[in-house]
Tab-separated table of C-alpha atoms and ligand atoms in Angstrom:
chain	number	residue	atom	x	y	z
H	41	MET	CA	21.781	10.185	-35.701
H	42	ALA	CA	20.304	7.242	-37.262
H	43	ALA	CA	16.919	7.673	-38.859
H	44	GLU	CA	14.387	6.080	-36.470
H	45	ASP	CA	10.552	5.488	-36.290
H	46	THR	CA	8.549	8.135	-34.964
H	47	ILE	CA	7.109	6.738	-31.829
H	48	PHE	CA	4.265	7.861	-29.585
H	49	ALA	CA	2.499	6.860	-26.371
H	50	LEU	CA	0.385	8.256	-23.243
H	51	ALA	CA	3.307	9.400	-20.985
H	52	THR	CA	0.767	10.020	-18.111
H	53	ALA	CA	-1.156	7.284	-16.270
H	54	GLN	CA	-4.336	5.556	-17.430
H	55	GLY	CA	-7.488	7.048	-16.526
H	56	LYS	CA	-9.222	10.249	-15.701
H	57	ALA	CA	-7.133	13.239	-14.790
H	58	GLY	CA	-6.975	16.989	-15.433
H	59	VAL	CA	-4.519	16.547	-18.030
H	60	ALA	CA	-3.132	13.697	-20.049
H	61	VAL	CA	0.126	13.859	-21.963
H	62	VAL	CA	0.825	12.207	-25.300
H	63	ARG	CA	4.686	12.137	-26.344
H	64	LEU	CA	5.732	11.964	-29.799
H	65	SER	CA	9.416	11.234	-30.552
H	66	GLY	CA	11.372	10.886	-33.796
H	67	PRO	CA	11.993	12.757	-37.008
H	68	GLN	CA	8.140	12.782	-37.984
H	69	SER	CA	6.957	14.281	-34.917
H	70	VAL	CA	6.248	17.702	-36.362
H	71	GLN	CA	4.624	16.051	-39.473
H	72	VAL	CA	2.322	14.072	-37.280
H	73	LEU	CA	1.092	17.286	-35.592
H	74	GLU	CA	0.403	18.945	-39.009
H	75	ALA	CA	-1.528	15.792	-40.192
H	76	LEU	CA	-3.704	16.502	-37.321
H	77	GLY	CA	-4.404	19.904	-38.508
H	78	ALA	CA	-2.116	21.860	-36.457
H	79	SER	CA	1.427	23.471	-36.716
H	80	ALA	CA	4.078	23.054	-34.052
H	81	PRO	CA	5.194	26.147	-31.932
H	82	LYS	CA	8.971	27.093	-32.110
H	83	PRO	CA	11.213	24.586	-30.108
H	84	ARG	CA	10.815	25.088	-26.473
H	85	ALA	CA	7.717	27.315	-26.966
H	86	THR	CA	3.901	26.399	-26.565
H	87	ARG	CA	0.926	26.790	-28.599
H	88	LEU	CA	-2.885	25.888	-28.014
H	89	VAL	CA	-4.122	24.277	-31.058
H	90	HIS	CA	-7.101	22.320	-32.327
H	91	LEU	CA	-6.283	18.839	-33.011
H	92	ARG	CA	-8.784	17.246	-35.827
H	93	ASP	CA	-9.094	13.688	-37.178
H	94	ARG	CA	-8.861	12.767	-40.770
H	95	ASP	CA	-12.118	13.876	-41.711
H	96	GLY	CA	-11.765	17.250	-40.028
H	97	GLY	CA	-13.662	16.344	-36.803
H	98	LEU	CA	-12.386	18.089	-33.779
H	99	LEU	CA	-10.725	15.926	-31.473
H	100	ASP	CA	-9.613	18.144	-28.539
H	101	HIS	CA	-8.333	21.446	-27.722
H	102	ALA	CA	-4.628	20.742	-26.762
H	103	LEU	CA	-1.204	22.577	-25.684
H	104	VAL	CA	1.453	21.535	-27.507
H	105	LEU	CA	5.288	21.757	-26.559
H	106	HIS	CA	8.131	21.274	-29.071
H	107	PHE	CA	11.531	20.184	-28.386
H	108	ALA	CA	13.975	20.197	-31.264
H	109	GLU	CA	16.365	17.423	-32.214
H	110	GLY	CA	19.296	17.474	-29.850
H	111	ALA	CA	17.489	19.181	-26.853
H	112	SER	CA	14.946	16.764	-25.846
H	113	PHE	CA	14.516	14.084	-23.537
H	114	THR	CA	15.124	11.363	-26.019
H	115	GLY	CA	17.532	13.740	-28.042
H	116	GLU	CA	15.116	13.363	-31.036
H	117	ALA	CA	12.421	15.886	-32.192
H	118	VAL	CA	9.803	15.613	-29.514
H	119	ILE	CA	5.969	16.860	-29.743
H	120	GLU	CA	4.245	16.793	-26.469
H	121	LEU	CA	0.413	17.089	-26.627
H	122	HIS	CA	-1.242	18.127	-23.391
H	123	LEU	CA	-4.768	16.935	-23.622
H	124	HIS	CA	-7.977	16.940	-21.387
H	125	GLY	CA	-7.424	13.595	-19.459
H	126	SER	CA	-10.315	11.803	-20.329
H	127	VAL	CA	-10.162	8.088	-21.472
H	128	ALA	CA	-12.323	8.843	-24.413
H	129	VAL	CA	-10.131	11.838	-25.593
H	130	VAL	CA	-7.057	10.084	-25.011
H	131	ARG	CA	-8.211	7.028	-27.109
H	132	ALA	CA	-9.454	9.245	-30.004
H	133	VAL	CA	-6.235	11.376	-30.331
H	134	LEU	CA	-4.196	8.083	-30.032
H	135	ARG	CA	-6.025	6.416	-32.753
H	136	ALA	CA	-5.930	9.708	-35.108
H	137	ILE	CA	-1.879	9.533	-34.577
H	138	GLU	CA	-1.797	5.993	-35.430
H	139	GLY	CA	-3.977	6.791	-38.628
H	140	THR	CA	-1.639	9.297	-39.923
H	141	GLY	CA	0.762	6.394	-40.673
H	142	LEU	CA	3.725	8.440	-39.959
H	143	ALA	CA	4.255	6.969	-36.256
H	144	ARG	CA	3.854	3.900	-34.352
H	145	GLN	CA	3.112	2.975	-30.866
H	146	ALA	CA	6.232	2.972	-28.535
H	147	GLU	CA	7.395	-0.296	-26.914
H	148	ALA	CA	7.851	-0.489	-23.088
H	149	GLY	CA	10.694	1.944	-22.235
H	150	GLU	CA	11.398	3.161	-25.735
H	151	PHE	CA	11.808	6.499	-25.076
H	152	THR	CA	14.141	6.193	-22.399
H	153	ARG	CA	16.060	3.619	-24.732
H	154	ARG	CA	16.367	6.196	-27.222
H	155	ALA	CA	17.755	8.746	-24.521
H	156	LEU	CA	20.270	6.250	-23.859
H	157	MET	CA	21.167	5.681	-27.373
H	158	ASN	CA	21.672	9.368	-27.973
H	159	ASP	CA	23.814	10.050	-24.780
H	160	ARG	CA	21.200	12.098	-23.106
H	161	LEU	CA	21.180	9.777	-20.203
H	162	ASP	CA	23.887	7.212	-18.958
H	163	LEU	CA	23.048	3.685	-17.737
H	164	THR	CA	23.149	4.654	-14.031
H	165	GLN	CA	20.839	7.690	-14.938
H	166	VAL	CA	18.244	5.063	-16.547
H	167	GLN	CA	18.357	3.132	-13.478
H	168	GLY	CA	17.399	6.097	-11.161
H	169	LEU	CA	14.809	7.345	-13.534
H	170	GLY	CA	13.169	3.469	-13.266
H	171	ASP	CA	13.508	3.964	-9.392
H	172	MET	CA	12.283	7.452	-9.203
H	173	ILE	CA	9.314	6.469	-11.070
H	174	GLU	CA	8.757	3.235	-8.632
H	175	ALA	CA	9.472	5.479	-5.523
H	176	ASP	CA	6.548	5.274	-3.030
H	177	THR	CA	8.540	6.923	-0.028
H	178	GLU	CA	10.700	10.106	0.531
H	179	VAL	CA	13.650	7.873	1.397
H	180	GLN	CA	13.082	6.129	-2.078
H	181	ARG	CA	12.812	9.502	-3.806
H	182	ARG	CA	15.720	10.978	-2.438
H	183	HIS	CA	18.010	7.902	-3.031
H	184	ALA	CA	16.566	7.592	-6.667
H	185	LEU	CA	17.202	11.315	-7.429
H	186	ARG	CA	20.968	11.130	-6.395
H	187	VAL	CA	21.442	8.164	-8.976
H	188	PHE	CA	19.302	10.145	-11.827
H	189	SER	CA	21.157	13.313	-11.175
H	190	GLY	CA	24.394	11.622	-12.141
H	191	GLU	CA	25.965	10.947	-8.705
H	192	MET	CA	26.806	7.422	-9.197
H	193	ALA	CA	28.288	8.059	-12.573
H	194	GLU	CA	30.237	11.144	-11.431
H	195	ARG	CA	31.804	8.604	-8.680
H	196	VAL	CA	32.634	6.003	-11.251
H	197	THR	CA	34.181	8.762	-13.530
H	198	ALA	CA	36.356	9.926	-10.624
H	199	TRP	CA	37.852	6.454	-9.855
H	200	ARG	CA	38.415	5.879	-13.369
H	201	ASN	CA	40.459	9.103	-13.760
H	202	ALA	CA	42.325	8.215	-10.609
H	203	ILE	CA	42.945	4.785	-12.023
H	204	LEU	CA	44.125	6.161	-15.566
H	205	ARG	CA	46.480	8.820	-13.922
H	206	ALA	CA	47.805	5.799	-11.754
H	207	ALA	CA	48.537	4.158	-14.969
H	208	ALA	CA	50.036	7.205	-16.749
H	209	LEU	CA	52.462	7.656	-14.123
H	210	VAL	CA	53.354	4.029	-13.903
H	211	GLU	CA	53.651	4.024	-18.029
H	212	ALA	CA	56.154	7.045	-17.704
H	213	THR	CA	58.543	4.983	-15.639
H	214	ILE	CA	58.563	2.545	-18.615
H	215	ASP	CA	59.081	5.278	-21.357
H	216	PHE	CA	61.805	6.812	-19.407
H	217	ALA	CA	63.420	3.999	-17.895
H	218	ASP	CA	66.887	4.706	-19.606
H	219	GLU	CA	66.612	8.356	-19.108
H	220	ASP	CA	67.359	10.741	-16.201
H	221	VAL	CA	63.857	10.775	-14.786
H	222	PRO	CA	63.669	10.860	-11.366
H	223	VAL	CA	60.922	10.420	-8.902
H	224	ASP	CA	59.602	7.279	-7.425
H	225	VAL	CA	56.074	7.298	-8.663
H	226	ALA	CA	54.841	4.225	-6.559
H	227	PRO	CA	53.850	6.729	-3.444
H	228	GLU	CA	51.379	8.580	-5.489
H	229	VAL	CA	50.200	5.630	-7.553
H	230	MET	CA	49.622	3.629	-4.424
H	231	GLU	CA	47.861	6.594	-2.778
H	232	LEU	CA	45.320	7.031	-5.798
H	233	LEU	CA	44.786	3.191	-5.959
H	234	GLU	CA	44.237	2.891	-1.921
H	235	GLY	CA	41.528	5.817	-2.132
H	236	VAL	CA	39.794	4.108	-5.113
H	237	ALA	CA	39.764	0.667	-3.402
H	238	ALA	CA	38.430	2.423	-0.159
H	239	ASP	CA	35.478	3.788	-1.969
H	240	LEU	CA	34.838	0.723	-3.728
H	241	ARG	CA	34.742	-1.207	-0.392
H	242	HIS	CA	32.337	1.288	0.973
H	243	GLU	CA	30.023	1.031	-2.166
H	244	VAL	CA	29.850	-2.785	-1.965
H	245	SER	CA	29.358	-3.041	1.739
H	246	GLY	CA	26.554	-0.505	1.419
H	247	ALA	CA	24.902	-2.205	-1.564
H	248	ALA	CA	22.700	-4.354	0.572
H	249	VAL	CA	21.230	-1.461	2.181
H	250	ALA	CA	20.837	0.423	-0.855
H	251	SER	CA	19.111	-2.534	-2.324
H	252	ARG	CA	16.640	-2.365	0.591
H	253	ILE	CA	15.778	1.195	0.156
H	254	ARG	CA	14.604	0.178	-3.320
H	255	SER	CA	12.714	-2.940	-2.231
H	256	GLY	CA	11.998	-2.200	1.324
H	257	PHE	CA	13.053	-3.309	4.529
H	258	GLU	CA	11.813	-6.143	6.249
H	259	VAL	CA	10.769	-6.234	10.024
H	260	ALA	CA	9.515	-9.813	11.040
H	261	LEU	CA	7.417	-9.870	14.014
H	262	VAL	CA	8.132	-13.055	16.169
H	263	GLY	CA	6.679	-14.590	19.156
H	264	PRO	CA	4.440	-17.485	19.972
H	265	PRO	CA	0.748	-17.605	19.078
H	266	ASN	CA	-1.596	-15.249	20.593
H	267	VAL	CA	0.931	-12.868	21.791
H	268	GLY	CA	-0.738	-10.308	19.580
H	269	LYS	CA	1.200	-10.173	16.473
H	270	SER	CA	-1.971	-9.816	14.099
H	271	SER	CA	-3.438	-7.105	16.639
H	272	LEU	CA	-0.140	-5.211	16.604
H	273	ILE	CA	-0.252	-5.377	12.598
H	274	ASN	CA	-3.828	-3.848	12.878
H	275	ALA	CA	-2.776	-1.250	15.339
H	276	LEU	CA	0.085	-0.289	12.983
H	277	THR	CA	-2.122	-0.127	9.910
H	278	ARG	CA	-4.383	2.277	11.678
H	279	SER	CA	-1.573	4.503	13.257
H	280	GLU	CA	-0.932	7.851	11.637
H	281	ALA	CA	2.725	7.311	11.745
H	282	ALA	CA	2.439	4.375	9.192
H	283	ILE	CA	0.705	4.716	5.969
H	284	VAL	CA	-0.258	1.319	4.522
H	285	SER	CA	0.346	1.360	0.737
H	286	ASP	CA	-0.181	-2.282	0.267
H	287	ILE	CA	-1.501	-5.391	1.902
H	288	ALA	CA	-0.534	-8.783	0.790
H	289	GLY	CA	-0.606	-12.186	2.072
H	290	THR	CA	2.061	-13.903	0.091
H	291	THR	CA	2.068	-17.404	1.514
H	292	ARG	CA	-0.009	-19.042	4.266
H	293	ASP	CA	2.792	-18.796	6.464
H	294	VAL	CA	3.793	-15.065	6.194
H	295	ILE	CA	1.486	-12.081	6.102
H	296	GLU	CA	3.011	-8.833	4.706
H	297	VAL	CA	2.212	-5.243	5.454
H	298	ARG	CA	4.095	-2.545	3.835
H	299	LEU	CA	4.162	0.901	5.630
H	300	ASP	CA	5.931	4.171	5.042
H	301	LEU	CA	7.755	4.701	8.196
H	302	ASP	CA	9.172	8.359	8.142
H	303	GLY	CA	10.144	8.216	4.460
H	304	LEU	CA	11.441	4.517	4.957
H	305	PRO	CA	9.776	1.621	2.908
H	306	VAL	CA	9.161	-1.060	5.532
H	307	THR	CA	7.501	-4.445	5.093
H	308	ILE	CA	6.220	-5.808	8.400
H	309	LEU	CA	6.034	-9.641	8.147
H	310	ASP	CA	3.769	-11.538	10.418
H	311	MET	CA	5.000	-14.914	10.994
H	312	ALA	CA	1.534	-16.345	11.086
H	313	GLY	CA	2.294	-20.067	11.526
H	314	LEU	CA	5.128	-20.066	14.007
H	315	ARG	CA	4.399	-22.867	16.436
H	316	ASP	CA	4.935	-26.394	17.245
H	317	SER	CA	3.269	-28.700	14.966
H	318	SER	CA	3.426	-32.447	14.085
H	319	ASP	CA	1.868	-31.998	10.610
H	320	PRO	CA	4.757	-32.430	8.208
H	321	ILE	CA	3.324	-29.632	5.772
H	322	GLU	CA	2.794	-27.237	8.329
H	323	ARG	CA	6.423	-27.797	9.561
H	324	MET	CA	7.696	-26.984	6.097
H	325	GLY	CA	5.757	-23.869	6.091
H	326	ILE	CA	7.255	-22.948	9.555
H	327	ASP	CA	10.632	-23.595	8.441
H	328	ARG	CA	10.253	-21.205	5.570
H	329	ALA	CA	8.682	-18.660	7.875
H	330	VAL	CA	11.844	-19.180	10.140
H	331	LYS	CA	14.097	-18.476	7.124
H	332	ARG	CA	12.415	-15.373	6.324
H	333	ALA	CA	12.388	-14.005	9.710
H	334	THR	CA	15.966	-14.914	9.960
H	335	ALA	CA	16.710	-12.748	6.777
H	336	ALA	CA	14.721	-9.803	7.668
H	337	ASP	CA	16.549	-6.713	8.508
H	338	ILE	CA	15.030	-6.348	12.110
H	339	ARG	CA	13.320	-8.876	14.307
H	340	VAL	CA	10.750	-7.864	16.909
H	341	PHE	CA	10.422	-10.484	19.579
H	342	LEU	CA	6.978	-9.997	20.881
H	343	MET	CA	6.417	-11.681	24.690
H	344	GLU	CA	3.695	-11.222	27.120
H	345	VAL	CA	5.690	-11.654	30.393
H	346	ASP	CA	9.456	-11.979	30.248
H	347	GLU	CA	9.451	-15.464	28.797
H	348	ASP	CA	12.059	-16.679	26.481
H	349	TRP	CA	11.856	-15.811	22.979
H	350	ASP	CA	11.347	-18.465	20.236
H	351	GLU	CA	14.857	-20.250	19.808
H	352	ARG	CA	14.212	-21.298	16.093
H	353	VAL	CA	14.862	-17.675	15.237
H	354	ALA	CA	17.971	-16.282	16.367
H	355	LEU	CA	18.233	-12.859	18.009
H	356	GLN	CA	20.501	-10.694	15.935
H	357	GLU	CA	22.231	-7.103	16.428
H	358	GLY	CA	19.703	-4.459	16.307
H	359	ASP	CA	16.779	-6.590	17.134
H	360	LEU	CA	13.847	-5.580	19.554
H	361	ARG	CA	12.584	-7.090	22.294
H	362	VAL	CA	9.059	-5.818	23.102
H	363	ARG	CA	6.647	-6.917	25.820
H	364	ALA	CA	2.846	-7.102	24.421
H	365	LYS	CA	-0.785	-6.410	25.958
H	366	VAL	CA	0.829	-3.924	28.661
H	367	ASP	CA	-2.667	-3.053	29.026
H	368	LEU	CA	-3.171	-6.284	31.148
H	369	TYR	CA	0.204	-6.684	32.776
H	370	GLY	CA	1.284	-3.337	33.159
H	371	GLY	CA	5.176	-2.135	32.687
H	372	GLU	CA	6.828	-0.923	29.502
H	373	GLY	CA	5.953	-2.357	26.212
H	374	ILE	CA	3.127	-1.965	23.816
H	375	SER	CA	-0.815	-2.690	23.759
H	376	ALA	CA	-2.433	-3.100	20.475
H	377	VAL	CA	-5.660	-2.511	22.432
H	378	SER	CA	-4.940	0.810	24.248
H	379	GLY	CA	-2.219	1.739	21.436
H	380	ALA	CA	0.146	2.441	24.521
H	381	GLY	CA	3.698	2.134	23.497
H	382	ILE	CA	3.061	2.231	19.551
H	383	PRO	CA	4.575	5.715	18.695
H	384	GLU	CA	7.557	4.893	20.674
H	385	PHE	CA	8.037	1.289	19.207
H	386	LEU	CA	7.801	2.970	15.682
H	387	GLN	CA	10.355	5.448	16.976
H	388	ALA	CA	12.837	2.644	17.617
H	389	LEU	CA	12.305	1.001	14.501
H	390	SER	CA	12.516	4.031	12.359
H	391	GLU	CA	15.752	5.098	14.466
H	392	ARG	CA	17.482	1.760	13.650
H	393	LEU	CA	16.664	1.631	10.072
H	394	GLN	CA	17.692	5.347	9.685
H	395	GLN	CA	21.104	4.143	11.026
H	396	ARG	CA	21.550	1.643	8.403
H	397	VAL	CA	20.363	3.909	5.683
H	398	ALA	CA	23.349	6.116	6.722
H	399	THR	CA	25.589	3.532	5.622
H	400	ALA	CA	24.060	3.003	1.930
H	401	GLY	CA	25.948	3.189	-0.986
H	402	LEU	CA	24.322	4.111	-4.431
H	403	VAL	CA	24.925	0.960	-6.379
H	404	THR	CA	22.183	-1.418	-6.036
H	405	ALA	CA	22.078	-3.824	-9.423
H	406	ASP	CA	23.824	-6.924	-8.961
H	407	ARG	CA	25.971	-6.584	-12.035
H	408	HIS	CA	27.413	-3.468	-10.830
H	409	VAL	CA	27.940	-4.803	-7.228
H	410	GLU	CA	29.835	-7.605	-8.898
H	411	LEU	CA	32.014	-5.106	-11.411
H	412	TYR	CA	32.680	-3.176	-8.180
H	413	ARG	CA	33.976	-6.385	-6.244
H	414	LEU	CA	36.032	-7.465	-8.968
H	415	ALA	CA	37.722	-4.143	-9.416
H	416	MET	CA	38.232	-4.036	-5.511
H	417	VAL	CA	39.942	-7.438	-5.660
H	418	GLU	CA	42.327	-6.389	-8.621
H	419	LEU	CA	43.240	-3.359	-7.017
H	420	ASP	CA	43.863	-5.065	-3.471
H	421	GLY	CA	46.175	-7.408	-5.323
H	422	LEU	CA	48.592	-4.791	-6.323
H	423	ASP	CA	51.652	-3.685	-4.413
H	424	ALA	CA	54.411	-0.829	-4.760
H	425	ASP	CA	57.040	-3.551	-5.745
H	426	GLN	CA	55.276	-4.550	-8.829
H	427	ILE	CA	55.661	-1.165	-10.048
H	428	ARG	CA	59.292	-1.493	-10.251
H	429	GLU	CA	59.373	-5.263	-11.042
H	430	ALA	CA	57.022	-5.062	-13.819
H	431	PRO	CA	55.453	-1.987	-14.987
H	432	GLU	CA	53.720	-3.104	-18.149
H	433	LEU	CA	51.639	-5.466	-16.228
H	434	PHE	CA	50.777	-2.970	-13.460
H	435	SER	CA	49.648	-0.806	-16.231
H	436	GLU	CA	47.584	-3.447	-18.047
H	437	VAL	CA	45.873	-4.439	-14.781
H	438	LEU	CA	44.851	-0.721	-14.144
H	439	ARG	CA	43.506	-0.171	-17.697
H	440	LYS	CA	41.475	-3.520	-17.418
H	441	VAL	CA	39.981	-2.157	-14.220
H	442	ALA	CA	39.122	1.235	-15.743
H	443	CYS	CA	37.575	-0.380	-18.487
H	444	ASP	CA	35.489	-2.662	-16.502
H	445	LEU	CA	34.274	0.072	-14.436
H	446	ARG	CA	32.997	1.951	-17.657
H	447	GLN	CA	30.692	-0.681	-17.875
H	448	VAL	CA	28.652	0.935	-15.286
H	449	ILE	CA	28.187	4.009	-17.039
H	450	GLY	CA	27.567	2.381	-20.913
H	451	GLY	CA	29.225	1.368	-23.849
H	452	VAL	CA	32.945	0.250	-23.840
H	453	ASP	CA	35.077	2.473	-25.847
H	454	THR	CA	38.727	1.614	-25.966
H	455	GLU	CA	39.571	4.739	-28.158
H	456	ALA	CA	38.100	6.966	-25.483
H	457	ILE	CA	40.030	5.040	-22.853
H	458	LEU	CA	43.360	5.485	-24.612
H	459	GLY	CA	42.654	9.026	-25.265
H	460	GLU	CA	41.969	9.648	-21.419
H	461	ILE	CA	45.176	7.709	-20.483
H	462	PHE	CA	47.025	10.138	-23.018
H	463	ALA	CA	45.371	13.160	-21.658
H	464	SER	CA	46.130	12.070	-18.106
H	465	PHE	CA	49.646	11.350	-19.052
H	466	CYS	CA	50.147	15.053	-20.395
H	467	ILE	CA	48.225	16.494	-17.337
H	468	GLY	CA	50.081	14.351	-14.969
H	469	LYS	CA	53.374	15.493	-16.595
S	672	LIG	P1	-1.190	-13.495	17.262
S	672	LIG	O1	-1.741	-15.113	17.274
S	672	LIG	O2	0.039	-13.291	17.890
S	672	LIG	O3	-1.420	-12.812	15.969
S	672	LIG	O4	-2.311	-12.698	18.223
S	672	LIG	P2	-3.749	-12.269	17.725
S	672	LIG	O5	-3.011	-10.849	17.565
S	672	LIG	O6	-4.542	-13.003	17.366
S	672	LIG	O7	-4.068	-11.946	19.541
S	672	LIG	C1	-4.501	-12.831	20.338
S	672	LIG	C2	-5.374	-12.731	21.468
S	672	LIG	O8	-4.919	-11.626	22.146
S	672	LIG	C3	-6.664	-11.801	20.802
S	672	LIG	O9	-7.807	-12.270	21.507
S	672	LIG	C4	-6.504	-10.397	20.917
S	672	LIG	O10	-7.623	-9.800	21.098
S	672	LIG	C5	-5.684	-10.526	22.300
S	672	LIG	N1	-4.746	-9.156	22.329
S	672	LIG	C6	-3.990	-8.732	21.288
S	672	LIG	N2	-3.079	-7.820	21.637
S	672	LIG	C7	-3.750	-7.434	22.743
S	672	LIG	C8	-3.183	-6.366	23.570
S	672	LIG	O11	-2.369	-5.514	23.357
S	672	LIG	N3	-3.811	-6.249	24.827
S	672	LIG	C9	-5.023	-7.118	25.111
S	672	LIG	N4	-5.660	-7.015	26.305
S	672	LIG	N5	-5.355	-8.126	24.280
S	672	LIG	C10	-4.648	-8.447	23.134
């Protein structure tokens, strides 16, 4: 492992807390602790120590954890200092660590970058970890944890293995073309490749939903002025089913309210400006609102009686039509005033979104979706006749697809790919 600087940073959130954790990573981690007047416990053990500044002044009583090189999050020697979680304690300890001259402040994401460089995590896990830290809702947590646990990397590895096995089978026909090697490998090769292509197709078509799990599903309230959109938003934010985590008015035309709906991250959009107007500036704003509503995951068309909805926004599959102000007009629907129908309305929204979540893939990064899409196109372009007609070309395409897919997990290592082809070849025989 290359000699690195030793880095340190507060690993827990800023501010008052019972405990604050400062993490050190790098070859000098233990020496930093010693420079603070304490000795490290054995790896994976803990010790209660007194941390002191250069003049011997007591900084804090801290619980110390020690992870040896090769057995830590970063792959380097790691010391964790569990301090009393006050702003002043943390500041004093960080200053004392810096004062040892043995370590420097970590840059953003540097611990994780080291974990990646030292093969403690692959690229997909880094992304899963980032999403897990950002997760506000239960569905986001579960999705991020699957990626962090390596499920995406496992899928990619399984596809690569299938592709490399197919390549090895095709190569066997080249090597033994003149000999008496029987079998038509085409059925097995095509079955392997069709399986991978089907999985890729599923992932690519589920990528948009996976992205929504990360960023939130958008539900647009559409209807004429005064139908009760703002009142509904107010009623939703008071409702127990929906915990508001964020309220932001991004533009004059759209008001956004973020809800946790049965674990789903949902942003309700109030198209505040949707009405006929002769003012060109306002009309531009309305056009933007219409585009936003059209792009949302679900539109809720609110109406007082059974009038037609706003035709500027087209009805799409899965949209809801809801009658408002039922306290005045009676019948089925919702009332922002009495609260009637609101739980049923939320239930209907939740069910529609849960159905979409069921189709989600794991992949969200645009770069990965593009890699999957390209691999799918390459595989779809192959057919069984080509195995006989141009086996070299056929296996060359497969090697390239396997190599490209590897980029999802991390670095590209041709040697490893060749090794795998060889291993697969032997096993396959
Ligand atoms: P928006 O323009 O669609 O956002 O409509 P508002 O939420 O501002 O409501 C317009 C008017 O309708 C206000 O006077 C509200 O108090 C009233 N309103 C909204 N919802 C209801 C409802 O469920 N029942 C009754 N009776 N009045 C409502």
